[in-house]
Amino acid sequence: MTILDNVTSESATPNTDAAIELESGHVARNYAPLPVVAHSAEGAWITDVDGRRYLDCLAAYSAVNFGHRNPEITAAAHAQLDTMTLASRAFHSDRLGPFAAALAKLADKDMVLPMNSGAEAVESGIKVARKWGAEVKGVPDGQANIVVAENNFHGRTISIVSFSSDPVARGGFGPYTPGFRKVPFGDADAVAAAIDENTVAVLLEPIQGEAGIIVPPDDFLPRVREICTANNVLMIADEIQSGLARTGYTFACQRWGVVPDVYLLGKALGGAVVPLSAVVANADVLGVLNPGEHGSTFGGNPLATAVGTTVVKMLATGEFQARSRELGERLHAGLRALIGQGVLAVRGFGLWAGVDVDPDLGTGKELSMALARRGILVKDTHGSTLRFAPPIVITAEEIDWAVGQLAEALAAV
Ligand SMILES: *Cc1c(COP(=O)(O)O)cnc(C)c1O
C-alpha cells in the first residue's frame, strides 16, 4: 500500500462505531479520544478496526520513539516472555543489573531506581529529593520545598497535580500536597528568588511538552544549573517526554550542555511494550534510600528491564538521536513554510514540534479530526496547538506527506 492509498474515503465504519460504543459504555471518561479505533501497528503506521491506515504522528506522547513493534525490541520481549517475567524485588533478577548498569552509563551517572509509570518516577524523584534534603542538606523534616515551573506537566498523582497550574487537572482533587513553589517557566531570576535554605530541588521539564512544546530561552537551563549548584539544590530534569532521542539528543538538556543531578525517565524507556520508568542519579543522591523506604512490586521486573536494556543499547549507538535531528530539520522546515498559511508558530527540536494554528481556522481538536480523516494522527495540546512527535523510524517521504496533508487541511477550512 502506498502512502496515497491511505487517504481515507467516506467508507463504512461498522467496527469503529461498535468499538467506540462498547468503550464509551464501560471505560471511565478520563480521556476524550479521537474516533479512531487502533487495531494493529507497525513502525510509524497504525491500522484501525475497519482497515484504514494512519501515519502515527503522536507516538503515544513519545513512548513509541523506536516505532511500533520495533523488531529488536519485540525480539527481546519475546525471549524474556519465554524465560521469566516477574520476580519482585524480594529476589535478585539477572535482568535488573545489566539494565541499571547500561542506563546509568548512558546517563553518565552511577545509580538507577526502576519504577513503572512516568508519574511514579516523578513521585520517586520528589521523595528522593526530600530525603536527600533531610539527610544530606540538613533541612528539618517536613520543611522541604521544591521549585517547579508554571504550566508544568509531570503526571497525575495527588502530589503532582498539587503543583499543576491546570484547573482541569487539579479541580476537585484537594487537599493538595504542600511544599512546592511555582515560578514562570524560562525565568531563571524567578527560580533564584524562590530558593531558600529549605529548598531541596528545582524540578523542570527542559522543554515543556504538554504545555505546547515550549522551549525556554537559551540561557535558562544553564543558569538554573548554576543556581542549583550555588545553593546546594538538586536539579531534577523530567525527561520523560523530551528524553531518549526525541529532540535529537539522548537528553534534551544536552542541547544546552546542561547536566542535571537527577534524570526522570519513562515513556520510550519501555520500548512501547511495557511501562518502565526510572530515576537516574549518582550514589550521593539515590544512596539516601534504604531497604523498605521506597519500592514497587513491578518496578525493575525482568520483562521490562529486558526491554529497557535493548532500548538503552539502541540509544547508545546514537543512531536514533542522529535520525531525529536530521529528519527533525526536515519536519521543522516543512512546518515553518506553513507560517502565514494558517500556522502562526512552530516550536521544538528534532522530531518534536508544537504547531500553533490560527484559532480562526478551528480548534486543535477540530484540526486533529481533519488530519485523522486524511490519515494522520496528531494530538492537540492546548487550544490551537498541534503536537507532531512521530516515531523516529518515520521516513523523509512520510514527513513530507504529513506536512502536505496539514497544508491541505488548513487550506480546506
Ligand atoms: C507523560 C509524562 C509524565 C507522566 O508519565 P505517565 O507514564 O503518564 O505517568 C511525566 N512527565 C512528563 C514530562 C510527561 O510527558
CSV table of C-alpha atoms and ligand atoms in Angstrom, one decimal, residues 31 61 116-120 122 153-156 205 207 209-210 238-242 266-267, ligand 1:
chain,number,residue,atom,x,y,z
A,31,TYR,CA,-9.9,10.9,28.1
A,61,TYR,CA,3.3,11.0,23.6
A,116,ASN,CA,6.9,1.7,36.1
A,117,SER,CA,4.9,4.8,35.0
A,118,GLY,CA,6.3,8.3,34.5
A,119,ALA,CA,4.3,9.7,37.4
A,120,GLU,CA,5.9,7.2,39.7
A,122,VAL,CA,8.4,11.9,39.3
A,153,PHE,CA,3.1,18.5,33.3
A,154,HIS,CA,4.7,15.8,35.4
A,155,GLY,CA,1.8,13.3,35.7
A,156,ARG,CA,-1.5,12.7,37.5
A,205,GLU,CA,10.9,19.7,32.0
A,207,ILE,CA,11.2,21.6,27.2
A,209,GLY,CA,5.7,19.0,26.4
A,210,GLU,CA,2.0,19.1,27.3
A,238,ASP,CA,11.9,15.4,33.9
A,239,GLU,CA,13.0,14.0,30.5
A,240,ILE,CA,10.1,11.5,30.4
A,241,GLN,CA,8.8,13.0,27.1
A,242,SER,CA,11.8,15.1,26.0
A,266,GLY,CA,9.8,6.9,31.3
A,267,LYS,CA,7.7,6.6,28.2
B,1,LIG,C1,3.8,11.7,30.3
B,1,LIG,C2,4.6,12.5,31.2
B,1,LIG,C3,4.7,12.2,32.6
B,1,LIG,C4,3.8,11.1,33.2
B,1,LIG,O1,4.1,9.8,32.7
B,1,LIG,P1,2.9,8.7,32.9
B,1,LIG,O2,3.6,7.4,32.4
B,1,LIG,O3,1.8,9.1,32.0
B,1,LIG,O4,2.6,8.6,34.3
B,1,LIG,C5,5.5,12.9,33.4
B,1,LIG,N1,6.3,13.9,32.9
B,1,LIG,C6,6.3,14.2,31.6
B,1,LIG,C7,7.1,15.3,31.1
B,1,LIG,C8,5.4,13.6,30.7
B,1,LIG,O5,5.4,13.9,29.5
